[in-house]
Short mmCIF file of C-alpha atoms and ligand atoms in Angstrom, two decimals:
data_model
loop_
_atom_site.label_atom_id
_atom_site.label_comp_id
_atom_site.label_asym_id
_atom_site.label_seq_id
_atom_site.Cartn_x
_atom_site.Cartn_y
_atom_site.Cartn_z
CA MET A 1 82.43 60.30 126.34
CA GLU A 2 84.58 63.32 127.89
CA ILE A 3 82.41 65.93 128.11
CA GLU A 4 83.85 69.29 128.83
CA SER A 5 83.07 70.31 132.55
CA ARG A 6 82.10 73.82 131.76
CA LEU A 7 79.53 73.06 129.21
CA VAL A 8 78.20 70.90 131.61
CA GLU A 9 78.43 73.36 134.19
CA VAL A 10 76.58 76.13 131.46
CA LEU A 11 73.80 73.15 131.51
CA GLN A 12 73.21 72.70 134.80
CA HIS A 13 72.36 76.87 135.31
CA ALA A 14 70.86 77.33 131.83
CA ARG A 15 68.49 79.28 132.74
CA HIS A 16 66.90 78.44 129.03
CA VAL A 17 67.81 76.16 126.96
CA ALA A 18 67.04 75.78 123.24
CA VAL A 19 68.21 73.39 121.00
CA LEU A 20 67.78 73.21 116.88
CA THR A 21 67.93 69.52 115.66
CA GLY A 22 68.22 68.35 112.09
CA ALA A 23 67.95 65.15 110.07
CA GLY A 24 71.35 63.66 112.83
CA VAL A 25 68.80 64.05 115.76
CA SER A 26 66.90 60.64 113.63
CA ALA A 27 69.60 59.72 111.58
CA GLU A 28 70.08 56.89 114.34
CA SER A 29 65.79 56.17 114.32
CA GLY A 30 67.43 54.83 110.39
CA ILE A 31 65.93 57.78 108.86
CA PRO A 32 68.13 59.08 105.91
CA THR A 33 69.23 62.68 105.52
CA PHE A 34 68.55 65.17 102.76
CA ARG A 35 72.56 65.12 102.72
CA ASP A 36 72.37 60.90 102.59
CA ALA A 37 72.77 59.68 99.23
CA GLN A 38 68.55 59.12 98.57
CA THR A 39 68.50 55.34 98.64
CA GLY A 40 66.66 53.05 96.48
CA LEU A 41 63.87 53.52 93.89
CA TRP A 42 64.04 57.77 95.20
CA ALA A 43 68.53 56.85 94.34
CA GLN A 44 68.22 58.99 90.91
CA PHE A 45 66.85 61.62 92.71
CA SER A 46 67.56 64.61 94.85
CA PRO A 47 65.46 66.28 97.99
CA GLU A 48 65.52 69.49 95.12
CA GLU A 49 64.03 67.76 92.92
CA LEU A 50 61.13 66.52 95.15
CA ALA A 51 60.53 68.89 97.82
CA SER A 52 60.14 71.85 95.76
CA PRO A 53 56.43 73.62 94.08
CA GLY A 54 57.21 73.52 91.05
CA ALA A 55 58.20 69.33 91.04
CA PHE A 56 55.15 69.87 92.74
CA ARG A 57 53.24 70.92 89.78
CA ARG A 58 55.55 69.11 87.37
CA ASN A 59 54.58 65.31 88.55
CA PRO A 60 52.84 65.52 91.56
CA ARG A 61 52.52 61.05 92.05
CA LEU A 62 55.56 61.17 92.16
CA VAL A 63 56.60 64.32 95.29
CA TRP A 64 53.16 62.95 96.20
CA GLU A 65 54.29 58.99 96.62
CA TRP A 66 58.07 60.34 97.50
CA TYR A 67 56.58 61.89 100.59
CA ALA A 68 54.46 58.33 101.38
CA TRP A 69 57.47 56.39 101.63
CA ARG A 70 58.56 58.55 103.72
CA ARG A 71 55.63 58.92 106.44
CA GLU A 72 56.02 55.04 105.95
CA LEU A 73 59.87 55.00 107.51
CA VAL A 74 58.70 57.20 109.54
CA THR A 75 55.87 55.32 110.96
CA GLN A 76 57.87 52.56 110.86
CA ALA A 77 61.14 54.32 112.86
CA THR A 78 60.85 55.01 116.79
CA PRO A 79 62.78 57.50 118.46
CA ASN A 80 66.63 57.38 119.54
CA PRO A 81 67.78 58.00 122.95
CA GLY A 82 69.00 61.61 121.63
CA HIS A 83 65.17 62.30 121.14
CA LEU A 84 64.44 60.85 124.89
CA ALA A 85 67.50 62.43 126.04
CA LEU A 86 66.13 65.61 124.99
CA ALA A 87 62.49 65.29 126.13
CA GLU A 88 64.44 64.72 129.21
CA LEU A 89 65.87 67.82 129.89
CA GLU A 90 62.67 69.42 128.70
CA ARG A 91 61.61 68.93 132.36
CA ARG A 92 64.82 69.87 134.04
CA VAL A 93 65.59 73.04 132.92
CA PRO A 94 63.35 76.18 133.39
CA ARG A 95 62.93 77.17 130.24
CA PHE A 96 62.85 74.79 127.28
CA THR A 97 63.39 75.63 123.30
CA LEU A 98 62.88 73.24 120.85
CA ILE A 99 63.69 74.16 117.04
CA THR A 100 63.25 71.63 115.13
CA GLN A 101 63.94 71.35 110.96
CA ASN A 102 62.76 67.56 111.01
CA VAL A 103 59.22 66.38 109.35
CA ASP A 104 59.62 63.49 111.20
CA GLY A 105 57.54 63.86 114.52
CA LEU A 106 60.27 62.15 116.28
CA HIS A 107 60.01 64.38 119.37
CA GLN A 108 56.93 64.32 120.08
CA ARG A 109 57.29 60.54 119.96
CA ALA A 110 59.84 61.22 122.44
CA GLY A 111 57.68 63.23 124.57
CA SER A 112 58.89 66.71 123.86
CA SER A 113 55.30 68.79 124.78
CA ALA A 114 55.69 71.35 121.36
CA PRO A 115 58.74 71.73 119.37
CA ILE A 116 58.75 74.28 116.95
CA GLU A 117 58.49 73.03 113.63
CA LEU A 118 60.35 74.88 111.29
CA HIS A 119 59.79 72.51 108.08
CA GLY A 120 55.97 71.59 109.14
CA ASN A 121 55.06 67.55 109.75
CA ILE A 122 55.15 64.88 107.37
CA GLY A 123 51.97 63.50 109.55
CA ARG A 124 49.87 66.52 107.64
CA VAL A 125 47.88 66.32 104.68
CA THR A 126 47.40 70.06 103.62
CA CYS A 127 44.77 71.24 100.53
CA SER A 128 47.51 72.59 97.69
CA GLU A 129 44.81 75.49 97.95
CA GLU A 130 43.41 76.56 100.19
CA GLY A 131 46.59 75.76 102.80
CA THR A 132 44.40 74.22 104.93
CA VAL A 133 44.87 70.94 106.77
CA VAL A 134 43.03 68.50 105.08
CA ASP A 135 42.76 65.58 108.02
CA ARG A 136 40.46 62.44 106.19
CA TRP A 137 39.78 62.47 102.61
CA ASP A 138 38.09 59.86 99.64
CA THR A 139 40.83 56.91 99.69
CA SER A 140 38.45 55.81 96.98
CA ASP A 141 39.47 57.30 94.35
CA GLU A 142 42.59 55.72 93.05
CA GLU A 143 44.48 59.36 91.87
CA LEU A 144 47.11 60.39 93.39
CA PRO A 145 47.45 62.78 94.69
CA PRO A 146 43.95 62.50 96.12
CA ARG A 147 41.70 66.24 95.26
CA CYS A 148 40.80 68.57 98.56
CA PRO A 149 37.38 67.71 99.58
CA ARG A 150 36.49 70.64 99.75
CA CYS A 151 37.38 72.48 96.51
CA GLY A 152 39.39 69.24 94.66
CA ALA A 153 42.94 70.95 94.13
CA TYR A 154 45.08 68.34 94.74
CA LEU A 155 46.26 67.16 98.38
CA ARG A 156 49.77 68.21 99.70
CA PRO A 157 52.58 66.77 102.71
CA ASP A 158 52.08 70.32 105.58
CA VAL A 159 56.36 70.82 104.98
CA VAL A 160 57.86 73.76 103.51
CA TRP A 161 59.77 72.91 100.24
CA PHE A 162 62.60 75.07 99.11
CA GLY A 163 61.50 78.36 97.69
CA GLU A 164 58.96 78.48 100.59
CA GLN A 165 58.27 80.51 103.32
CA LEU A 166 58.87 79.16 106.61
CA PRO A 167 55.52 79.60 109.31
CA GLU A 168 55.96 82.87 110.17
CA ALA A 169 54.99 82.41 114.33
CA ALA A 170 56.86 79.15 114.10
CA LEU A 171 60.33 81.08 112.53
CA ALA A 172 59.12 84.56 114.81
CA ALA A 173 58.80 81.93 118.03
CA ALA A 174 62.77 80.42 117.05
CA TRP A 175 64.11 83.41 116.54
CA ASP A 176 63.24 84.97 120.40
CA ALA A 177 64.19 81.46 122.02
CA ALA A 178 67.87 81.94 119.69
CA GLN A 179 67.76 86.01 121.10
CA SER A 180 66.71 85.15 125.30
CA CYS A 181 68.67 81.91 125.67
CA ASP A 182 71.39 81.16 127.45
CA LEU A 183 72.78 77.73 126.12
CA PHE A 184 72.46 77.06 122.12
CA LEU A 185 72.68 73.57 120.91
CA SER A 186 72.66 72.47 117.01
CA VAL A 187 71.82 68.87 117.41
CA GLY A 188 73.20 66.87 113.55
CA THR A 189 71.89 69.99 111.55
CA SER A 190 74.11 70.89 108.55
CA GLY A 191 73.80 74.00 108.68
CA GLN A 192 72.91 74.66 104.67
CA VAL A 193 68.93 75.58 104.78
CA GLU A 194 68.23 78.83 105.84
CA PRO A 195 67.01 81.01 107.71
CA ALA A 196 67.44 78.11 110.90
CA ALA A 197 71.11 77.98 109.99
CA THR A 198 70.90 81.53 110.82
CA LEU A 199 70.10 80.90 115.06
CA PRO A 200 73.01 79.58 116.47
CA ARG A 201 75.24 82.84 115.52
CA VAL A 202 71.85 85.05 116.65
CA ALA A 203 72.54 82.77 119.72
CA MET A 204 75.91 83.86 120.15
CA GLN A 205 75.53 87.13 119.46
CA ALA A 206 72.84 87.89 122.66
CA GLY A 207 75.51 85.79 124.54
CA ALA A 208 74.58 82.28 125.42
CA THR A 209 76.97 79.95 124.75
CA VAL A 210 76.38 77.36 121.66
CA ALA A 211 77.01 74.16 121.12
CA VAL A 212 77.15 72.43 117.27
CA ILE A 213 76.91 68.58 118.10
CA ASN A 214 77.76 66.85 115.07
CA LEU A 215 79.87 64.36 113.39
CA ASP A 216 81.08 66.47 110.90
CA VAL A 217 82.98 68.51 113.21
CA THR A 218 85.62 68.16 115.61
CA THR A 219 85.65 68.57 118.57
CA ALA A 220 86.69 71.64 119.91
CA ALA A 221 85.98 74.00 123.15
CA ARG A 222 86.38 77.74 122.40
CA PRO A 223 83.81 79.48 124.77
CA PRO A 224 81.00 79.99 124.48
CA LEU A 225 81.45 78.01 121.70
CA TYR A 226 81.65 73.89 121.81
CA THR A 227 82.01 71.89 119.06
CA ILE A 228 82.02 68.10 119.78
CA ASN A 229 82.39 65.42 117.44
CA ALA A 230 79.79 62.56 118.88
CA PRO A 231 76.24 61.09 117.37
CA SER A 232 73.66 63.04 119.48
CA GLY A 233 71.91 59.29 120.40
CA VAL A 234 75.01 58.89 122.08
CA LEU A 235 76.13 62.13 123.53
CA LEU A 236 73.31 64.15 124.80
CA PRO A 237 71.78 61.39 127.45
CA THR A 238 75.67 61.52 128.15
CA LEU A 239 75.33 65.01 128.11
CA LEU A 240 72.45 64.84 130.74
CA ARG A 241 74.31 61.99 132.88
CA ALA A 242 77.31 64.49 133.69
CA ALA A 243 74.90 67.56 133.98
CA TRP A 244 72.15 65.57 136.67
CA PRO A 245 73.57 61.81 137.44
CA VAL A 246 70.92 59.29 138.23
N1 APR B 301 74.65 62.40 115.22
C1 APR B 301 75.00 63.64 114.58
N2 APR B 301 74.72 64.48 113.98
C2 APR B 301 74.42 63.42 112.42
C3 APR B 301 74.39 61.93 112.76
C4 APR B 301 74.67 61.67 114.27
N3 APR B 301 74.04 60.38 114.26
N4 APR B 301 74.56 61.86 111.76
C5 APR B 301 74.20 62.85 110.76
N5 APR B 301 74.55 63.85 111.18
C6 APR B 301 74.69 65.37 110.84
C7 APR B 301 75.28 65.11 109.22
O1 APR B 301 76.91 65.29 109.50
C8 APR B 301 74.42 66.41 109.47
O2 APR B 301 75.30 67.47 109.21
O3 APR B 301 73.21 65.38 110.73
C9 APR B 301 73.17 66.32 109.45
C10 APR B 301 72.17 65.82 108.58
O4 APR B 301 72.93 66.89 107.81
P1 APR B 301 71.26 67.92 105.86
O5 APR B 301 71.27 66.01 106.01
O6 APR B 301 71.59 68.65 105.27
O7 APR B 301 69.23 67.56 107.47
P2 APR B 301 69.95 68.45 107.74
O8 APR B 301 70.97 70.18 108.20
O9 APR B 301 68.19 68.25 108.89
O10 APR B 301 68.66 69.61 106.67
C11 APR B 301 68.23 71.16 106.99
O11 APR B 301 67.10 70.92 104.56
O12 APR B 301 66.35 69.87 102.92
C12 APR B 301 66.48 70.14 104.01
O13 APR B 301 64.08 71.30 104.46
C13 APR B 301 65.33 69.79 104.93
O14 APR B 301 65.27 70.26 107.52
C14 APR B 301 66.24 69.78 105.74
C15 APR B 301 67.07 71.27 105.65
#
């Protein structure tokens, strides 16, 4: 796969690289993306019908079980070469910011030190009333969702649902990185969900070079914008090797 030499040069000389990832980066780890048809038991539901405060109010057990199913998928998944390439990129550039919409924790498992988790993390559970993280709860009780040991309210996954606010500090850090980076990579995201979808434009308006890596784009170089149609698990390692041949 040939990568635009100008893009490789920008990467080699970048002072600050910011990367936004979406579900496409985890697709090659076997985790279905949001826009893929839901599989099996969950085929009858759209994420919007499950990942929302209304859905949780209406049917907390169903929502809890959907996340338990996804948590199981994530546990069985392993980081793919795209995740690993981003962990290596962090070690190669002076300043690196990883911003992810993914809640699967695969970036951390690949070695990325501090991804900004815009939409939370499925591996964490919070009290639906207090909002605080809960590490342990009474598993002897069959009731699902389990209840907060402190206040008795239902527990919920620590993820941002449709209609909920993103964590303010995470969003501010992501915005700051988009405004101060000199190269912004948008990888494996359909760019349908705000405010993450605005970050590439913020970067470009601040003068950064932007590369969009996705399967539903046409490869083109219109500096400072590059679009590359390729699976992230192939393109990211290729980009790293082009910039820093082993
Ligand atoms: N390599 C690169 N891109 C890929 C790959 C791959 N191997 N496989 C799929 N893609 C692309 C798809 O073309 C699509 O554009 O990844 C994108 C996945 O898009 P979505 O399923 O919409 O996922 P995402 O963009 O992360 O969704 C954003 O929406 O559902 C909410 O909160 C949820 O964080 C999620 C947010």
